[in-house]
mmCIF file with all atom_site columns, C-alpha atoms in Angstrom:
data_model
loop_
_atom_site.group_PDB
_atom_site.id
_atom_site.type_symbol
_atom_site.label_atom_id
_atom_site.label_alt_id
_atom_site.label_comp_id
_atom_site.label_asym_id
_atom_site.label_entity_id
_atom_site.label_seq_id
_atom_site.pdbx_PDB_ins_code
_atom_site.Cartn_x
_atom_site.Cartn_y
_atom_site.Cartn_z
_atom_site.occupancy
_atom_site.B_iso_or_equiv
_atom_site.pdbx_formal_charge
_atom_site.auth_seq_id
_atom_site.auth_comp_id
_atom_site.auth_asym_id
_atom_site.auth_atom_id
_atom_site.pdbx_PDB_model_num
ATOM 1   C CA . PRO A 1 1   ? -33.976 89.871  177.041 1.00 93.00 ? 17  PRO A CA 1
ATOM 2   C CA . LEU A 1 2   ? -33.284 93.140  175.262 1.00 96.00 ? 18  LEU A CA 1
ATOM 3   C CA . ARG A 1 3   ? -35.451 94.511  172.463 1.00 97.00 ? 19  ARG A CA 1
ATOM 4   C CA . GLY A 1 4   ? -34.805 97.489  170.235 1.00 96.00 ? 20  GLY A CA 1
ATOM 5   C CA . ARG A 1 5   ? -35.193 98.861  166.743 1.00 96.00 ? 21  ARG A CA 1
ATOM 6   C CA . TRP A 1 6   ? -32.528 99.837  164.248 1.00 96.00 ? 22  TRP A CA 1
ATOM 7   C CA . ARG A 1 7   ? -32.176 100.748 160.611 1.00 95.00 ? 23  ARG A CA 1
ATOM 8   C CA . VAL A 1 8   ? -29.142 101.101 158.399 1.00 95.00 ? 24  VAL A CA 1
ATOM 9   C CA . HIS A 1 9   ? -28.822 103.843 155.806 1.00 94.00 ? 25  HIS A CA 1
ATOM 10  C CA . LYS A 1 10  ? -25.254 103.123 154.676 1.00 93.00 ? 26  LYS A CA 1
ATOM 11  C CA . TYR A 1 11  ? -23.057 100.040 155.130 1.00 93.00 ? 27  TYR A CA 1
ATOM 12  C CA . PRO A 1 12  ? -19.280 100.335 155.587 1.00 95.00 ? 28  PRO A CA 1
ATOM 13  C CA . GLU A 1 13  ? -17.731 99.245  152.286 1.00 93.00 ? 29  GLU A CA 1
ATOM 14  C CA . GLY A 1 14  ? -15.763 96.045  152.807 1.00 93.00 ? 30  GLY A CA 1
ATOM 15  C CA . GLY A 1 15  ? -16.787 95.750  156.453 1.00 91.00 ? 31  GLY A CA 1
ATOM 16  C CA . ASP A 1 16  ? -16.434 92.232  157.855 1.00 91.00 ? 32  ASP A CA 1
ATOM 17  C CA . ASP A 1 17  ? -16.750 91.567  161.591 1.00 89.00 ? 33  ASP A CA 1
ATOM 18  C CA . ARG A 1 18  ? -14.709 88.376  161.230 1.00 92.00 ? 34  ARG A CA 1
ATOM 19  C CA . VAL A 1 19  ? -11.529 90.081  159.987 1.00 92.00 ? 35  VAL A CA 1
ATOM 20  C CA . ARG A 1 20  ? -9.344  92.231  162.262 1.00 92.00 ? 36  ARG A CA 1
ATOM 21  C CA . ALA A 1 21  ? -8.500  94.802  159.556 1.00 93.00 ? 37  ALA A CA 1
ATOM 22  C CA . THR A 1 22  ? -12.153 95.385  158.569 1.00 92.00 ? 38  THR A CA 1
ATOM 23  C CA . THR A 1 23  ? -14.221 94.948  161.763 1.00 91.00 ? 39  THR A CA 1
ATOM 24  C CA . ASP A 1 24  ? -16.576 97.789  160.856 1.00 93.00 ? 40  ASP A CA 1
ATOM 25  C CA . SER A 1 25  ? -20.282 97.186  161.445 1.00 92.00 ? 41  SER A CA 1
ATOM 26  C CA . ALA A 1 26  ? -23.313 98.900  159.991 1.00 93.00 ? 42  ALA A CA 1
ATOM 27  C CA . ALA A 1 27  ? -24.850 98.852  163.483 1.00 96.00 ? 43  ALA A CA 1
ATOM 28  C CA . GLY A 1 28  ? -23.803 97.365  166.798 1.00 96.00 ? 44  GLY A CA 1
ATOM 29  C CA . ILE A 1 29  ? -25.379 97.024  170.223 1.00 97.00 ? 45  ILE A CA 1
ATOM 30  C CA . TYR A 1 30  ? -22.890 96.289  173.006 1.00 97.00 ? 46  TYR A CA 1
ATOM 31  C CA . VAL A 1 31  ? -23.969 94.843  176.357 1.00 97.00 ? 47  VAL A CA 1
ATOM 32  C CA . ILE A 1 32  ? -21.092 95.401  178.788 1.00 96.00 ? 48  ILE A CA 1
ATOM 33  C CA . PHE A 1 33  ? -20.374 93.218  181.834 1.00 96.00 ? 49  PHE A CA 1
ATOM 34  C CA . PRO A 1 34  ? -17.592 93.393  184.410 1.00 94.00 ? 50  PRO A CA 1
ATOM 35  C CA . GLY A 1 35  ? -14.570 91.279  183.531 1.00 88.00 ? 51  GLY A CA 1
ATOM 36  C CA . THR A 1 36  ? -12.965 88.546  185.550 1.00 77.00 ? 52  THR A CA 1
ATOM 37  C CA . TRP A 1 37  ? -9.309  88.532  186.593 1.00 75.00 ? 53  TRP A CA 1
ATOM 38  C CA . SER A 1 38  ? -8.637  91.629  184.483 1.00 72.00 ? 54  SER A CA 1
ATOM 39  C CA . PHE A 1 39  ? -9.731  95.184  184.059 1.00 79.00 ? 55  PHE A CA 1
ATOM 40  C CA . LEU A 1 40  ? -11.172 94.413  180.603 1.00 87.00 ? 56  LEU A CA 1
ATOM 41  C CA . PRO A 1 41  ? -14.947 94.024  180.546 1.00 94.00 ? 57  PRO A CA 1
ATOM 42  C CA . ARG A 1 42  ? -16.778 91.142  178.938 1.00 96.00 ? 58  ARG A CA 1
ATOM 43  C CA . VAL A 1 43  ? -18.926 92.325  176.058 1.00 97.00 ? 59  VAL A CA 1
ATOM 44  C CA . LEU A 1 44  ? -21.695 90.841  173.943 1.00 98.00 ? 60  LEU A CA 1
ATOM 45  C CA . LYS A 1 45  ? -21.808 92.642  170.589 1.00 97.00 ? 61  LYS A CA 1
ATOM 46  C CA . TYR A 1 46  ? -25.074 92.204  168.704 1.00 98.00 ? 62  TYR A CA 1
ATOM 47  C CA . VAL A 1 47  ? -24.395 93.303  165.167 1.00 97.00 ? 63  VAL A CA 1
ATOM 48  C CA . TRP A 1 48  ? -26.024 94.191  161.885 1.00 95.00 ? 64  TRP A CA 1
ATOM 49  C CA . SER A 1 49  ? -23.104 93.137  159.749 1.00 94.00 ? 65  SER A CA 1
ATOM 50  C CA . THR A 1 50  ? -22.237 94.204  156.258 1.00 92.00 ? 66  THR A CA 1
ATOM 51  C CA . SER A 1 51  ? -21.234 90.674  155.260 1.00 92.00 ? 67  SER A CA 1
ATOM 52  C CA . ALA A 1 52  ? -21.026 88.161  158.144 1.00 94.00 ? 68  ALA A CA 1
ATOM 53  C CA . PRO A 1 53  ? -23.822 85.558  158.089 1.00 95.00 ? 69  PRO A CA 1
ATOM 54  C CA . ILE A 1 54  ? -26.819 85.765  160.387 1.00 95.00 ? 70  ILE A CA 1
ATOM 55  C CA . GLY A 1 55  ? -26.369 83.420  163.326 1.00 95.00 ? 71  GLY A CA 1
ATOM 56  C CA . LEU A 1 56  ? -22.579 83.748  163.493 1.00 96.00 ? 72  LEU A CA 1
ATOM 57  C CA . ARG A 1 57  ? -21.339 83.632  167.097 1.00 97.00 ? 73  ARG A CA 1
ATOM 58  C CA . GLU A 1 58  ? -17.604 84.037  167.648 1.00 95.00 ? 74  GLU A CA 1
ATOM 59  C CA . PRO A 1 59  ? -14.960 86.003  169.505 1.00 96.00 ? 75  PRO A CA 1
ATOM 60  C CA . SER A 1 60  ? -14.166 89.428  168.115 1.00 95.00 ? 76  SER A CA 1
ATOM 61  C CA . PRO A 1 61  ? -10.885 89.460  166.188 1.00 94.00 ? 77  PRO A CA 1
ATOM 62  C CA . MET A 1 62  ? -10.088 92.733  167.990 1.00 91.00 ? 78  MET A CA 1
ATOM 63  C CA . TYR A 1 63  ? -10.777 91.824  171.627 1.00 91.00 ? 79  TYR A CA 1
ATOM 64  C CA . GLY A 1 64  ? -11.027 88.319  173.062 1.00 88.00 ? 80  GLY A CA 1
ATOM 65  C CA . ASN A 1 65  ? -13.404 89.500  175.802 1.00 93.00 ? 81  ASN A CA 1
ATOM 66  C CA . THR A 1 66  ? -15.937 90.582  173.154 1.00 96.00 ? 82  THR A CA 1
ATOM 67  C CA . LYS A 1 67  ? -18.222 87.982  171.587 1.00 97.00 ? 83  LYS A CA 1
ATOM 68  C CA . ILE A 1 68  ? -20.029 88.794  168.346 1.00 97.00 ? 84  ILE A CA 1
ATOM 69  C CA . VAL A 1 69  ? -23.590 87.658  167.636 1.00 97.00 ? 85  VAL A CA 1
ATOM 70  C CA . VAL A 1 70  ? -24.781 88.533  164.105 1.00 96.00 ? 86  VAL A CA 1
ATOM 71  C CA . VAL A 1 71  ? -28.528 89.172  164.156 1.00 96.00 ? 87  VAL A CA 1
ATOM 72  C CA . ALA A 1 72  ? -28.839 90.925  160.779 1.00 94.00 ? 88  ALA A CA 1
ATOM 73  C CA . SER A 1 73  ? -26.653 91.060  157.698 1.00 93.00 ? 89  SER A CA 1
ATOM 74  C CA . GLY A 1 74  ? -26.510 93.095  154.540 1.00 91.00 ? 90  GLY A CA 1
ATOM 75  C CA . PRO A 1 75  ? -29.073 95.436  153.039 1.00 86.00 ? 91  PRO A CA 1
ATOM 76  C CA . THR A 1 76  ? -32.802 95.040  153.514 1.00 78.00 ? 92  THR A CA 1
ATOM 77  C CA . GLU A 1 77  ? -35.142 94.998  150.545 1.00 74.00 ? 93  GLU A CA 1
ATOM 78  C CA . GLU A 1 78  ? -35.943 98.637  151.302 1.00 78.00 ? 94  GLU A CA 1
ATOM 79  C CA . PRO A 1 79  ? -32.957 100.765 152.402 1.00 77.00 ? 95  PRO A CA 1
ATOM 80  C CA . GLY A 1 80  ? -33.515 102.518 155.714 1.00 85.00 ? 96  GLY A CA 1
ATOM 81  C CA . GLN A 1 81  ? -36.247 100.093 156.802 1.00 90.00 ? 97  GLN A CA 1
ATOM 82  C CA . TRP A 1 82  ? -36.669 99.733  160.581 1.00 94.00 ? 98  TRP A CA 1
ATOM 83  C CA . ARG A 1 83  ? -36.175 96.250  162.060 1.00 94.00 ? 99  ARG A CA 1
ATOM 84  C CA . THR A 1 84  ? -37.053 95.108  165.550 1.00 95.00 ? 100 THR A CA 1
ATOM 85  C CA . GLU A 1 85  ? -34.657 92.660  167.213 1.00 95.00 ? 101 GLU A CA 1
ATOM 86  C CA . THR A 1 86  ? -35.036 90.767  170.477 1.00 96.00 ? 102 THR A CA 1
ATOM 87  C CA . VAL A 1 87  ? -31.980 89.083  171.955 1.00 97.00 ? 103 VAL A CA 1
ATOM 88  C CA . ASN A 1 88  ? -31.699 86.853  174.988 1.00 96.00 ? 104 ASN A CA 1
ATOM 89  C CA . VAL A 1 89  ? -28.690 88.413  176.723 1.00 97.00 ? 105 VAL A CA 1
ATOM 90  C CA . GLN A 1 90  ? -28.645 85.977  179.650 1.00 96.00 ? 106 GLN A CA 1
ATOM 91  C CA . ARG A 1 91  ? -28.696 82.896  177.444 1.00 96.00 ? 107 ARG A CA 1
ATOM 92  C CA . ASP A 1 92  ? -26.081 84.335  175.067 1.00 97.00 ? 108 ASP A CA 1
ATOM 93  C CA . TYR A 1 93  ? -23.772 85.185  177.965 1.00 97.00 ? 109 TYR A CA 1
ATOM 94  C CA . ARG A 1 94  ? -24.043 81.637  179.329 1.00 97.00 ? 110 ARG A CA 1
ATOM 95  C CA . ALA A 1 95  ? -23.372 80.122  175.900 1.00 97.00 ? 111 ALA A CA 1
ATOM 96  C CA . LEU A 1 96  ? -20.458 82.379  174.960 1.00 97.00 ? 112 LEU A CA 1
ATOM 97  C CA . PHE A 1 97  ? -18.727 83.041  178.294 1.00 95.00 ? 113 PHE A CA 1
ATOM 98  C CA . GLY A 1 98  ? -19.987 80.201  180.488 1.00 94.00 ? 114 GLY A CA 1
ATOM 99  C CA . GLY A 1 99  ? -21.606 80.678  183.884 1.00 92.00 ? 115 GLY A CA 1
ATOM 100 C CA . GLU A 1 100 ? -24.275 83.060  185.026 1.00 95.00 ? 116 GLU A CA 1
ATOM 101 C CA . PRO A 1 101 ? -24.012 86.642  183.807 1.00 95.00 ? 117 PRO A CA 1
ATOM 102 C CA . PRO A 1 102 ? -23.261 89.344  186.360 1.00 94.00 ? 118 PRO A CA 1
ATOM 103 C CA . ALA A 1 103 ? -25.316 92.533  186.276 1.00 94.00 ? 119 ALA A CA 1
ATOM 104 C CA . ALA A 1 104 ? -24.621 94.449  183.076 1.00 94.00 ? 120 ALA A CA 1
ATOM 105 C CA . ARG A 1 105 ? -22.693 97.698  183.520 1.00 94.00 ? 121 ARG A CA 1
ATOM 106 C CA . GLY A 1 106 ? -24.046 99.389  180.423 1.00 94.00 ? 122 GLY A CA 1
ATOM 107 C CA . ILE A 1 107 ? -25.278 99.274  176.869 1.00 95.00 ? 123 ILE A CA 1
ATOM 108 C CA . GLY A 1 108 ? -23.451 100.965 174.011 1.00 96.00 ? 124 GLY A CA 1
ATOM 109 C CA . LEU A 1 109 ? -24.402 101.692 170.418 1.00 96.00 ? 125 LEU A CA 1
ATOM 110 C CA . LEU A 1 110 ? -21.862 102.005 167.609 1.00 96.00 ? 126 LEU A CA 1
ATOM 111 C CA . THR A 1 111 ? -21.975 102.515 163.872 1.00 96.00 ? 127 THR A CA 1
ATOM 112 C CA . ASP A 1 112 ? -18.425 102.017 162.690 1.00 93.00 ? 128 ASP A CA 1
ATOM 113 C CA . ALA A 1 113 ? -16.448 102.640 159.479 1.00 94.00 ? 129 ALA A CA 1
ATOM 114 C CA . ASN A 1 114 ? -12.957 103.664 160.621 1.00 94.00 ? 130 ASN A CA 1
ATOM 115 C CA . ASP A 1 115 ? -11.145 100.422 159.716 1.00 93.00 ? 131 ASP A CA 1
ATOM 116 C CA . THR A 1 116 ? -12.421 100.423 156.126 1.00 93.00 ? 132 THR A CA 1
ATOM 117 C CA . GLY A 1 117 ? -12.021 104.194 155.730 1.00 94.00 ? 133 GLY A CA 1
ATOM 118 C CA . SER A 1 118 ? -15.578 104.336 154.424 1.00 96.00 ? 134 SER A CA 1
ATOM 119 C CA . VAL A 1 119 ? -18.863 105.735 155.710 1.00 95.00 ? 135 VAL A CA 1
ATOM 120 C CA . ALA A 1 120 ? -21.646 104.059 157.696 1.00 95.00 ? 136 ALA A CA 1
ATOM 121 C CA . ALA A 1 121 ? -24.947 105.446 158.972 1.00 95.00 ? 137 ALA A CA 1
ATOM 122 C CA . ALA A 1 122 ? -27.647 103.887 161.175 1.00 96.00 ? 138 ALA A CA 1
ATOM 123 C CA . ASP A 1 123 ? -30.405 104.853 163.604 1.00 97.00 ? 139 ASP A CA 1
ATOM 124 C CA . TYR A 1 124 ? -31.364 103.147 166.877 1.00 97.00 ? 140 TYR A CA 1
ATOM 125 C CA . ALA A 1 125 ? -34.616 103.483 168.844 1.00 97.00 ? 141 ALA A CA 1
ATOM 126 C CA . ASP A 1 126 ? -36.995 102.149 171.492 1.00 96.00 ? 142 ASP A CA 1
ATOM 127 C CA . PHE A 1 127 ? -34.737 99.915  173.584 1.00 94.00 ? 143 PHE A CA 1
ATOM 128 C CA . GLN A 1 128 ? -36.467 97.898  176.311 1.00 94.00 ? 144 GLN A CA 1
ATOM 129 C CA . LEU A 1 129 ? -35.322 95.396  178.904 1.00 89.00 ? 145 LEU A CA 1
ATOM 130 C CA . LEU A 1 130 ? -37.922 92.636  179.033 1.00 90.00 ? 146 LEU A CA 1
ATOM 131 C CA . SER A 1 131 ? -38.899 90.208  181.752 1.00 81.00 ? 147 SER A CA 1
ATOM 132 C CA . SER A 1 132 ? -37.013 86.947  181.757 1.00 69.00 ? 148 SER A CA 1
ATOM 133 C CA . THR A 1 133 ? -39.951 84.847  180.534 1.00 56.00 ? 149 THR A CA 1
ATOM 134 C CA . LEU A 1 134 ? -38.034 84.208  177.300 1.00 49.00 ? 150 LEU A CA 1
ATOM 135 C CA . ASP A 1 135 ? -35.314 82.534  179.362 1.00 49.00 ? 151 ASP A CA 1
ATOM 136 C CA . SER A 1 136 ? -37.351 79.522  180.366 1.00 48.00 ? 152 SER A CA 1
ATOM 137 C CA . PRO A 1 137 ? -37.246 75.786  179.641 1.00 45.00 ? 153 PRO A CA 1
ATOM 138 C CA . ASP A 1 138 ? -40.308 76.329  177.443 1.00 42.00 ? 154 ASP A CA 1
ATOM 139 C CA . ASP A 1 139 ? -38.152 78.485  175.134 1.00 42.00 ? 155 ASP A CA 1
ATOM 140 C CA . PRO A 1 140 ? -35.338 76.075  174.241 1.00 36.00 ? 156 PRO A CA 1
ATOM 141 C CA . LEU A 1 141 ? -33.893 78.191  171.434 1.00 37.00 ? 157 LEU A CA 1
ATOM 142 C CA . GLY A 1 142 ? -33.883 81.552  173.173 1.00 45.00 ? 158 GLY A CA 1
ATOM 143 C CA . ALA A 1 143 ? -34.755 84.901  171.698 1.00 43.00 ? 159 ALA A CA 1
ATOM 144 C CA . SER A 1 144 ? -31.406 85.264  169.935 1.00 42.00 ? 160 SER A CA 1
ATOM 145 C CA . GLU A 1 145 ? -32.066 82.113  167.959 1.00 41.00 ? 161 GLU A CA 1
ATOM 146 C CA . GLU A 1 146 ? -35.140 83.719  166.469 1.00 41.00 ? 162 GLU A CA 1
ATOM 147 C CA . LEU A 1 147 ? -32.858 85.621  164.133 1.00 38.00 ? 163 LEU A CA 1
ATOM 148 C CA . ALA A 1 148 ? -35.271 86.250  161.310 1.00 37.00 ? 164 ALA A CA 1
ATOM 149 C CA . ALA A 1 149 ? -36.403 89.674  162.496 1.00 41.00 ? 165 ALA A CA 1
ATOM 150 C CA . LYS A 1 150 ? -39.557 91.203  161.216 1.00 40.00 ? 166 LYS A CA 1
ATOM 151 C CA . PRO A 1 151 ? -39.617 94.784  159.937 1.00 42.00 ? 167 PRO A CA 1
ATOM 152 C CA . ALA A 1 152 ? -41.035 97.250  162.434 1.00 43.00 ? 168 ALA A CA 1
ATOM 153 C CA . THR A 1 153 ? -43.729 99.733  161.610 1.00 43.00 ? 169 THR A CA 1
ATOM 154 C CA . ASN A 1 154 ? -43.050 103.416 162.151 1.00 44.00 ? 170 ASN A CA 1
#
């Protein structure tokens, strides 16, 4: 599992991760794996979307080797409020790509507003790789299914 904190200051106007022309995200965490049969990597994109619903899991409209998992959506009650998210990368890889995940090649962070021609701003902090205890039969939903994140304290 991967845990980190993020906060959004400004959402890309009209951003929608489900639509090719407006795939801008307020905040995105990319876990990058080697590809199979091609030079393109496989990517899990955990996103704080402007408009896509929490829990959405689907291929990116931009790149078929990227799978989107929406873990937060839209503004919080207090703009700029930190949120802590924990995602179960291994379980999500199995569910979205099939098979066991290879070792990740990297993690990327992206706040994106180029497709909408607007502005987006976010902060990221305190990323940790956790032990795999969340990936056990005693945790049938997995960390990514616990999508209702709780605000972090500063």
